[in-house]
């Protein structure tokens, strides 16, 4: 925009505002031309007309400059009529802001505020008051102070040091691409001077008259940096914007849909890899720790050395030939403490087995996702892409739904427990994310979260897992502080949502009750 403003100034300075109109939603055409000096020629063909097309959608904001534009008189009305016949004085970018102003000789201004999904065209009178907005839904723009859009920011090395080597505050107009470019190059640099040299080199590139039409994850982008899949290079900002606009609107349906499904698949792969790393670390920790049955054996071999009501005991670990400190419940005898560790050992073995099974399942899922990714990357037909997505159950709503973001999630002994966040979220969990064989839980007779214990095909729910899910259902309910809480549980197939029930309310056809102590994550 810093380079576009002077280029527009050369085109517009001295020209008069003719009209502005809209024929498409979120799209505005502005027309400028040489002022009429001969009264006999008024209403005839425009002299040296100049057109600006402002596309200001929530998904795509861009200025372009068609050589001609034939207005359809139907379904279009004149906008910004206060500016008719006003002569342009100058065009300039606001300092350190993504906005360009066209100032007229009478002091009025048109401001192109290019703030991503909040972009707008703002009309301002000579006194600095907002008189008209193109997008009236952006109510905050009515109170914008145009004279405050210029921002003087100390962008020196000393200011960089004061900001603890964070460049964002010094260069607020850097967009996602530029910030990503910087992060990649600064990732392994710790010395302040060297980091600043990288930033200075970047600024030189940004100030060069080189504009690239590129594709990032198949989506067209206009960049001042060599990033992504470069499609074309320009030295004129207006030519670059025209090319970018055409590239974006002409991109085929397959590019857009393909880019979206690839983005979703890559996100799923990353989430799966994170899960595998965390679960593997937990499994290694469990397998390397002293086993509960070993602790039980050590207690039984040293019964005579354990005093009554002891809360811990240091005993000889004959497995490792060294002392070990074992926690005890003082209200239990030494033998009963050993039995407690034996019970824990059974659950421990189940958890290790479930974690191993979960790792195998997630590994298979990762392989499958990568295969889908490879197949889709090579597709050129929109029909083929949609058929593949449908046949493999990769529809956008299914793939994009991330339970980690929608619900609270707890992993226990290799099982997944999902917890609703509020009444509406409870309905979403129960109606759309729970299958008929999942176990559904809720604190009895009080308001609280729906809890769903995800089924593993061919396996019964272990009692410790049901108990843990019940503890969570109790914790996320009005009975949270009760000494004991009754929790109902039943397969999801016995839970109904008749029409007319309020949000979060359901009907249970068959249930069992478990008494537990409320315990959170």
Coordinates of C-alpha atoms in Angstrom, one line a residue:
X1 CA 0.0 0.0 0.0
X2 CA 3.0 2.3 0.6
X3 CA 3.9 1.8 -3.1
X4 CA 0.4 1.8 -4.4
X5 CA -0.5 5.3 -2.9
X6 CA 2.1 7.3 -4.9
X7 CA 1.2 5.3 -8.0
X8 CA -2.5 6.2 -7.5
X9 CA -1.5 9.9 -6.9
X10 CA 0.0 10.1 -10.4
X11 CA -3.3 8.8 -11.8
X12 CA -5.8 10.7 -9.7
X13 CA -4.2 14.1 -8.8
X14 CA -6.2 16.8 -10.6
X15 CA -9.0 14.5 -11.6
X16 CA -12.6 14.9 -10.4
X17 CA -14.8 12.4 -8.7
X18 CA -17.6 11.5 -11.1
X19 CA -19.6 8.8 -9.4
X20 CA -19.5 5.8 -7.2
X21 CA -22.0 2.9 -7.4
X22 CA -22.4 -0.7 -6.5
X23 CA -23.8 -3.5 -8.8
X24 CA -22.7 -6.5 -6.7
X25 CA -22.9 -7.0 -3.0
X26 CA -19.6 -6.0 -1.3
X27 CA -18.3 -4.5 -4.5
X28 CA -18.0 -0.8 -5.3
X29 CA -16.9 1.1 -8.5
X30 CA -15.5 4.6 -8.2
X31 CA -15.1 6.7 -11.4
X32 CA -12.7 9.7 -11.8
X33 CA -12.1 11.8 -14.8
X34 CA -10.6 15.1 -16.0
X35 CA -12.8 18.0 -14.8
X36 CA -15.1 19.5 -17.4
X37 CA -14.0 23.0 -18.3
X38 CA -16.2 23.5 -21.3
X39 CA -19.9 23.9 -20.4
X40 CA -20.9 22.7 -23.9
X41 CA -19.2 19.3 -23.3
X42 CA -21.0 18.5 -20.0
X43 CA -22.6 15.1 -20.1
X44 CA -20.5 13.9 -23.0
X45 CA -17.8 11.1 -22.9
X46 CA -15.5 11.3 -19.9
X47 CA -12.0 12.7 -20.5
X48 CA -9.2 10.3 -19.3
X49 CA -11.5 8.3 -17.0
X50 CA -9.9 6.2 -14.2
X51 CA -11.8 3.4 -12.5
X52 CA -11.2 1.8 -9.0
X53 CA -13.0 -1.4 -8.2
X54 CA -13.1 -2.0 -4.4
X55 CA -14.0 -5.6 -3.5
X56 CA -14.6 -5.7 0.2
X57 CA -16.0 -9.1 1.2
X58 CA -15.3 -10.7 4.6
X59 CA -13.3 -13.4 2.7
X60 CA -11.5 -11.3 0.1
X61 CA -10.6 -7.6 0.1
X62 CA -8.8 -6.1 -2.9
X63 CA -8.5 -2.9 -5.0
X64 CA -8.3 -3.3 -8.8
X65 CA -8.3 -0.9 -11.7
X66 CA -10.2 -1.9 -14.8
X67 CA -9.5 0.1 -18.0
X68 CA -13.2 0.6 -18.6
X69 CA -16.5 -0.3 -16.9
X70 CA -20.0 -0.2 -18.3
X71 CA -22.5 0.6 -15.7
X72 CA -25.8 -1.2 -15.8
X73 CA -28.4 1.4 -14.8
X74 CA -30.6 -1.2 -13.3
X75 CA -30.0 -2.4 -9.7
X76 CA -27.4 0.3 -9.0
X77 CA -27.6 3.6 -7.1
X78 CA -25.2 6.4 -6.7
X79 CA -23.1 6.4 -3.5
X80 CA -20.9 9.0 -1.9
X81 CA -22.8 11.7 -3.8
X82 CA -21.3 14.4 -1.5
X83 CA -18.1 14.0 -3.4
X84 CA -19.4 14.5 -7.0
X85 CA -17.2 17.0 -9.0
X86 CA -14.7 17.3 -6.1
X87 CA -11.1 17.4 -7.5
X88 CA -8.4 15.1 -6.0
X89 CA -5.6 17.0 -4.3
X90 CA -3.4 14.0 -3.3
X91 CA -3.4 10.3 -2.5
X92 CA -1.4 9.0 0.4
X93 CA -1.0 6.0 2.7
X94 CA -1.5 6.5 6.4
X95 CA 1.7 5.9 8.3
X96 CA 2.0 2.4 9.8
X97 CA -1.6 1.6 8.9
X98 CA -3.3 -0.5 6.2
X99 CA -5.3 2.5 4.9
X100 CA -5.1 4.9 1.9
X101 CA -6.7 8.3 1.7
X102 CA -7.9 10.2 -1.4
X103 CA -8.0 13.8 -0.3
X104 CA -9.9 16.4 -2.3
X105 CA -9.2 20.1 -2.7
X106 CA -12.2 21.0 -0.6
X107 CA -10.8 19.0 2.4
X108 CA -13.0 16.0 2.1
X109 CA -11.5 12.5 2.1
X110 CA -12.3 9.0 0.9
X111 CA -10.5 6.4 3.0
X112 CA -9.9 2.9 1.8
X113 CA -9.6 1.0 5.1
X114 CA -8.1 -2.4 4.1
X115 CA -8.4 -4.3 7.4
X116 CA -9.0 -7.9 6.1
X117 CA -12.5 -9.0 6.9
X118 CA -13.3 -5.5 8.3
X119 CA -12.4 -3.6 5.2
X120 CA -14.5 -0.5 4.2
X121 CA -14.6 2.7 2.2
X122 CA -15.3 5.7 4.5
X123 CA -16.4 9.2 3.5
X124 CA -15.1 12.0 5.7
X125 CA -16.0 15.7 5.5
X126 CA -13.6 18.6 5.8
X127 CA -13.9 18.7 9.6
X128 CA -12.8 15.0 9.9
X129 CA -16.3 13.7 10.6
X130 CA -17.4 10.4 9.1
X131 CA -20.4 11.1 6.7
X132 CA -20.9 7.7 4.9
X133 CA -19.8 4.1 5.0
X134 CA -19.9 1.6 2.2
X135 CA -20.4 -1.3 4.7
X136 CA -22.8 0.1 7.3
X137 CA -22.6 -3.1 9.3
X138 CA -19.1 -2.1 10.5
X139 CA -20.6 0.3 13.1
X140 CA -17.2 1.1 14.8
X141 CA -16.2 2.8 11.5
X142 CA -18.7 5.6 12.2
X143 CA -16.6 6.8 15.1
X144 CA -13.2 6.4 13.5
X145 CA -10.9 9.3 13.9
X146 CA -9.2 9.7 10.5
X147 CA -6.7 12.2 11.8
X148 CA -5.4 9.5 14.3
X149 CA -4.8 6.8 11.7
X150 CA -1.3 8.1 11.1
X151 CA 0.9 6.4 13.7
X152 CA 4.4 7.4 14.4
X153 CA 6.3 4.4 15.7
X154 CA 10.0 4.2 16.8
X155 CA 11.3 1.5 14.5
X156 CA 14.9 1.6 15.6
X157 CA 17.2 -1.1 16.9
X158 CA 17.0 0.4 20.4
X159 CA 13.1 0.2 20.3
X160 CA 13.5 -3.4 19.2
X161 CA 15.6 -4.1 22.3
X162 CA 13.1 -2.3 24.5
X163 CA 10.4 -4.6 23.1
X164 CA 12.4 -7.7 24.1
X165 CA 13.2 -8.6 20.5
X166 CA 9.5 -8.7 19.5
X167 CA 9.0 -7.0 16.1
X168 CA 5.1 -7.0 16.1
X169 CA 4.7 -3.7 18.1
X170 CA 7.2 -2.0 15.8
X171 CA 5.8 -3.2 12.5
X172 CA 2.0 -3.6 13.1
X173 CA 1.2 -3.8 9.4
X174 CA 3.2 -6.9 8.7
X175 CA 0.6 -9.5 7.6
X176 CA 0.5 -13.3 8.1
X177 CA 2.9 -14.0 5.2
X178 CA 5.5 -11.5 6.3
X179 CA 5.3 -12.6 10.0
X180 CA 5.7 -16.3 9.0
X181 CA 8.6 -15.4 6.8
X182 CA 10.3 -13.7 9.7
X183 CA 9.5 -16.5 12.2
X184 CA 11.1 -19.0 9.9
X185 CA 14.3 -17.0 9.6
X186 CA 14.6 -15.9 13.2
X187 CA 13.8 -19.3 14.7
X188 CA 17.4 -20.2 15.4
X189 CA 18.9 -16.8 15.9
X190 CA 19.4 -15.5 19.4
X191 CA 21.8 -12.6 19.0
X192 CA 19.9 -9.3 18.9
X193 CA 22.1 -7.7 16.2
X194 CA 21.8 -10.7 13.9
X195 CA 18.0 -10.8 14.3
X196 CA 17.9 -7.0 13.5
X197 CA 20.0 -7.6 10.4
X198 CA 17.4 -10.1 9.2
X199 CA 14.6 -7.5 9.8
X200 CA 16.5 -4.8 7.9
X201 CA 17.0 -7.1 5.0
X202 CA 13.3 -7.9 5.0
X203 CA 12.4 -4.2 5.0
X204 CA 14.6 -3.7 1.9
X205 CA 12.7 -6.4 0.1
X206 CA 9.4 -4.9 1.2
X207 CA 10.4 -1.5 -0.2
X208 CA 11.6 -2.9 -3.5
X209 CA 9.2 -2.6 -6.5
X210 CA 8.8 -6.4 -6.9
X211 CA 5.3 -7.9 -6.5
X212 CA 4.7 -11.6 -6.8
X213 CA 1.5 -13.5 -7.6
X214 CA 2.0 -16.7 -5.7
X215 CA 0.0 -19.6 -4.3
X216 CA 0.2 -20.6 -0.6
X217 CA -1.5 -24.0 0.0
X218 CA -3.2 -23.5 -3.5
X219 CA -4.7 -20.2 -2.5
X220 CA -3.6 -17.1 -4.6
X221 CA -1.7 -14.4 -2.7
X222 CA -0.1 -11.1 -3.5
X223 CA 3.3 -10.9 -1.9
X224 CA 6.3 -8.6 -1.7
X225 CA 8.4 -11.7 -0.8
X226 CA 9.4 -14.8 -2.8
X227 CA 7.2 -17.3 -1.0
X228 CA 5.1 -20.3 -2.1
X229 CA 4.5 -21.2 -5.7
X230 CA 5.4 -18.1 -7.7
X231 CA 3.0 -17.6 -10.7
X232 CA 4.1 -14.1 -11.9
X233 CA 6.2 -11.1 -11.1
X234 CA 5.4 -7.4 -11.6
X235 CA 7.1 -4.1 -11.0
X236 CA 3.9 -1.9 -11.0
X237 CA 1.6 -2.2 -8.0
X238 CA -1.5 -1.5 -10.0
X239 CA -0.7 -4.2 -12.6
X240 CA 0.1 -6.6 -9.7
X241 CA -3.3 -5.9 -8.1
X242 CA -5.2 -6.3 -11.4
X243 CA -3.4 -9.7 -11.9
X244 CA -4.0 -10.8 -8.3
X245 CA -7.7 -9.9 -8.5
X246 CA -8.2 -11.9 -11.8
X247 CA -6.2 -14.8 -10.4
X248 CA -8.2 -15.0 -7.3
X249 CA -11.7 -14.7 -8.9
X250 CA -10.8 -17.0 -11.7
X251 CA -9.4 -19.8 -9.5
X252 CA -11.4 -22.9 -10.2
X253 CA -13.7 -24.5 -7.8
X254 CA -11.3 -27.4 -7.4
X255 CA -8.5 -25.1 -6.2
X256 CA -10.7 -23.7 -3.4
X257 CA -12.2 -27.0 -2.3
X258 CA -8.9 -28.8 -2.7
X259 CA -7.1 -26.2 -0.6
X260 CA -9.7 -26.5 2.1
X261 CA -9.7 -30.3 2.4
X262 CA -5.9 -30.4 2.2
X263 CA -5.7 -27.8 5.0
X264 CA -8.1 -29.9 7.1
X265 CA -6.2 -33.2 6.5
X266 CA -2.9 -31.6 7.3
X267 CA -4.4 -30.3 10.6
X268 CA -5.7 -33.7 11.4
X269 CA -2.3 -35.3 10.7
X270 CA -0.6 -32.8 13.0
X271 CA -3.1 -33.5 15.7
X272 CA -2.6 -37.2 15.3
X273 CA 1.1 -36.9 15.5
X274 CA 0.8 -34.8 18.7
X275 CA -1.4 -37.4 20.2
X276 CA 1.0 -40.2 19.3
X277 CA 4.0 -38.3 20.8
X278 CA 2.1 -37.6 24.1
X279 CA 0.6 -41.1 24.3
X280 CA 4.0 -42.8 23.6
X281 CA 5.7 -40.7 26.3
X282 CA 3.0 -41.7 28.7
X283 CA 3.4 -45.4 27.8
X284 CA 7.1 -45.2 28.2
X285 CA 6.7 -43.6 31.6
X286 CA 4.3 -46.3 32.7
X287 CA 6.5 -49.1 31.5
X288 CA 9.6 -47.7 33.1
X289 CA 8.0 -46.9 36.4
X290 CA 8.0 -49.4 39.3
X291 CA 5.0 -51.6 38.7
X292 CA 2.2 -51.7 41.2
X293 CA 2.3 -55.5 41.5
X294 CA 6.1 -55.2 42.3
X295 CA 5.2 -52.7 45.1
X296 CA 2.7 -55.2 46.4
X297 CA 5.3 -58.0 46.4
X298 CA 7.8 -55.8 48.2
X299 CA 5.3 -54.9 50.9
X300 CA 4.4 -58.6 51.4
X301 CA 8.1 -59.5 51.7
X302 CA 8.6 -56.9 54.3
X303 CA 5.4 -57.1 56.4
X304 CA 7.3 -57.3 59.7
X305 CA 9.2 -54.0 59.0
X306 CA 6.1 -51.9 58.5
X307 CA 4.7 -50.2 61.6
X308 CA 1.0 -49.8 62.1
X309 CA -0.7 -46.6 60.7
X310 CA 2.4 -45.7 58.7
X311 CA 1.9 -43.3 55.8
X312 CA 5.1 -44.5 54.0
X313 CA 7.8 -47.0 54.5
X314 CA 11.3 -47.4 53.1
X315 CA 11.8 -51.1 52.1
X316 CA 14.3 -53.2 50.3
X317 CA 13.5 -53.4 46.5
X318 CA 14.7 -56.8 45.6
X319 CA 13.9 -56.2 41.9
X320 CA 16.5 -53.4 41.7
X321 CA 18.7 -54.2 44.7
X322 CA 18.1 -50.8 46.4
X323 CA 15.8 -49.1 48.9
X324 CA 12.4 -47.8 47.8
X325 CA 9.9 -45.5 49.6
X326 CA 6.3 -46.8 49.3
X327 CA 3.3 -44.7 50.1
X328 CA 0.7 -46.4 52.4
X329 CA -2.8 -45.7 53.7
X330 CA -2.5 -45.4 57.4
X331 CA -6.0 -46.8 58.0
X332 CA -5.1 -50.1 56.3
X333 CA -2.9 -52.9 57.5
X334 CA 0.3 -53.7 55.6
X335 CA -1.4 -56.6 53.9
X336 CA -4.4 -54.6 52.9
X337 CA -2.1 -51.9 51.4
X338 CA -0.4 -54.7 49.4
X339 CA -3.9 -55.8 48.1
X340 CA -4.6 -52.2 47.1
X341 CA -1.4 -52.2 45.0
X342 CA -2.4 -55.5 43.4
X343 CA -5.8 -54.0 42.4
X344 CA -4.0 -51.0 40.9
X345 CA -1.8 -53.4 39.0
X346 CA -4.8 -54.9 37.2
X347 CA -5.9 -51.4 36.1
X348 CA -2.3 -50.5 35.2
X349 CA -2.0 -53.5 32.9
X350 CA -5.3 -52.6 31.3
X351 CA -4.2 -49.0 30.8
X352 CA -0.9 -50.1 29.2
X353 CA -2.8 -52.5 26.9
X354 CA -5.3 -49.8 25.9
X355 CA -2.6 -47.2 25.3
X356 CA -0.8 -49.7 23.1
X357 CA -4.0 -50.4 21.2
X358 CA -4.7 -46.7 20.9
X359 CA -1.2 -46.0 19.5
X360 CA -1.7 -48.7 16.8
X361 CA -5.1 -47.3 15.9
X362 CA -3.8 -43.7 15.6
X363 CA -0.8 -44.9 13.6
X364 CA -3.2 -46.5 11.1
X365 CA -5.3 -43.4 11.1
X366 CA -2.1 -41.3 10.3
X367 CA -1.2 -43.6 7.4
X368 CA -4.8 -43.4 6.1
X369 CA -4.8 -39.6 6.3
X370 CA -1.5 -39.3 4.5
X371 CA -2.8 -41.6 1.8
X372 CA -5.9 -39.3 1.4
X373 CA -3.6 -36.3 1.2
X374 CA -1.5 -37.8 -1.6
X375 CA -4.5 -38.9 -3.6
X376 CA -6.2 -35.5 -3.3
X377 CA -3.0 -33.5 -4.1
X378 CA -2.9 -35.2 -7.5
X379 CA -6.6 -34.6 -8.4
X380 CA -7.5 -32.2 -11.2
X381 CA -11.2 -32.8 -11.6
X382 CA -13.8 -31.2 -9.2
X383 CA -16.2 -34.1 -9.8
X384 CA -13.5 -36.6 -8.9
X385 CA -12.5 -34.7 -5.8
X386 CA -16.1 -34.5 -4.5
X387 CA -16.7 -38.1 -5.2
X388 CA -13.6 -39.1 -3.3
X389 CA -14.4 -36.9 -0.3
X390 CA -17.9 -38.4 -0.1
X391 CA -16.9 -42.1 -0.6
X392 CA -14.2 -41.8 2.1
X393 CA -16.3 -39.9 4.6
X394 CA -14.1 -36.8 4.3
X395 CA -17.0 -34.3 4.1
X396 CA -15.9 -30.9 5.4
X397 CA -18.1 -30.9 8.4
X398 CA -17.0 -34.3 9.5
X399 CA -13.3 -33.8 9.0
X400 CA -13.2 -30.2 10.3
X401 CA -15.0 -31.0 13.5
X402 CA -12.3 -31.1 16.1
X403 CA -13.6 -32.6 19.4
X404 CA -10.6 -31.1 21.2
X405 CA -12.0 -27.6 20.5
X406 CA -15.7 -28.4 20.9
X407 CA -15.7 -30.3 24.1
X408 CA -13.6 -30.9 27.2
X409 CA -11.6 -34.1 26.6
X410 CA -10.0 -36.6 29.0
X411 CA -8.0 -39.7 28.0
X412 CA -8.0 -42.5 30.6
X413 CA -6.6 -46.0 30.2
X414 CA -6.7 -45.6 26.4
X415 CA -10.4 -44.5 26.4
X416 CA -11.6 -41.0 25.3
X417 CA -14.1 -39.2 27.6
X418 CA -15.9 -36.1 26.1
X419 CA -17.6 -33.5 28.3
X420 CA -20.2 -31.0 27.2
X421 CA -19.5 -27.3 28.0
X422 CA -23.1 -25.9 28.3
X423 CA -26.7 -26.9 27.4
X424 CA -26.3 -26.2 23.7
X425 CA -22.9 -27.9 23.6
X426 CA -24.4 -30.9 25.5
X427 CA -27.0 -31.3 22.7
X428 CA -24.3 -31.2 20.1
X429 CA -22.2 -33.8 21.9
X430 CA -25.2 -36.2 22.5
X431 CA -26.9 -35.8 19.2
X432 CA -24.0 -35.5 16.7
X433 CA -20.8 -36.8 18.3
X434 CA -22.0 -39.8 20.3
X435 CA -22.7 -43.1 18.6
X436 CA -25.3 -45.6 19.8
X437 CA -22.7 -47.9 21.4
X438 CA -21.0 -45.1 23.3
X439 CA -21.7 -44.8 27.0
X440 CA -23.7 -41.8 28.1
X441 CA -23.4 -40.4 31.7
X442 CA -25.0 -37.6 33.7
X443 CA -25.3 -36.7 37.4
X444 CA -28.7 -37.8 38.6
X445 CA -31.6 -35.3 39.1
X446 CA -29.4 -32.2 38.7
X447 CA -28.2 -30.0 35.9
X448 CA -24.7 -30.8 34.6
X449 CA -22.6 -31.7 31.7
X450 CA -23.4 -34.6 29.3
X451 CA -20.5 -37.0 29.4
X452 CA -19.8 -39.5 26.6
X453 CA -17.4 -42.4 27.0
X454 CA -16.3 -43.4 23.5
X455 CA -16.8 -47.0 22.6
X456 CA -13.9 -49.2 21.3
X457 CA -15.4 -51.9 18.9
X458 CA -15.3 -55.4 20.2
X459 CA -14.4 -54.4 23.7
X460 CA -16.4 -53.9 26.9
X461 CA -16.0 -50.8 29.0
X462 CA -13.7 -51.6 32.0
X463 CA -15.2 -50.8 35.3
X464 CA -12.4 -48.3 36.3
X465 CA -13.0 -46.4 33.0
X466 CA -16.8 -46.1 33.7
X467 CA -16.0 -45.0 37.3
X468 CA -13.6 -42.3 36.0
X469 CA -16.2 -41.0 33.5
X470 CA -18.8 -41.0 36.3
X471 CA -16.4 -38.9 38.5
X472 CA -16.2 -36.4 35.8
X473 CA -20.0 -36.3 35.3
X474 CA -20.3 -35.6 39.0
X475 CA -17.6 -33.0 39.0
X476 CA -19.3 -31.0 36.1
X477 CA -22.7 -30.9 37.8
X478 CA -24.5 -29.2 40.7
X479 CA -23.6 -32.1 42.9
X480 CA -19.9 -31.3 42.6
X481 CA -19.5 -30.7 46.3
X482 CA -21.6 -33.6 47.6
X483 CA -19.7 -36.3 49.5
X484 CA -21.2 -38.9 47.1
X485 CA -23.0 -38.3 43.8
X486 CA -25.3 -40.7 42.0
X487 CA -24.5 -40.8 38.3
X488 CA -26.7 -42.4 35.7
X489 CA -25.1 -44.2 32.8
X490 CA -26.5 -46.0 29.8
X491 CA -25.6 -46.8 26.2
X492 CA -26.3 -43.7 24.0
X493 CA -28.9 -45.7 22.1
X494 CA -31.2 -45.4 25.2
X495 CA -31.0 -41.5 25.2
X496 CA -33.6 -39.6 23.2
X497 CA -34.2 -35.9 22.4
X498 CA -38.0 -35.5 21.7
X499 CA -39.0 -32.4 19.8
X500 CA -39.8 -29.4 22.0
X501 CA -37.4 -30.3 24.9
X502 CA -35.2 -27.3 26.0
X503 CA -31.5 -27.3 25.2
X504 CA -29.6 -29.9 27.2
X505 CA -32.7 -31.9 28.2
X506 CA -33.1 -35.5 27.1
X507 CA -35.2 -38.6 27.9
X508 CA -33.5 -41.8 29.3
X509 CA -35.3 -45.1 28.5
X510 CA -33.0 -47.3 30.4
X511 CA -30.3 -46.5 33.0
X512 CA -28.1 -47.7 35.8
X513 CA -26.7 -45.7 38.7
X514 CA -23.2 -45.5 40.1
X515 CA -22.2 -43.7 43.3
X516 CA -18.9 -41.8 43.0
X517 CA -16.9 -38.9 44.5
X518 CA -16.8 -36.0 42.2
X519 CA -13.3 -35.6 40.7
X520 CA -12.1 -33.3 37.9
X521 CA -9.4 -33.7 35.4

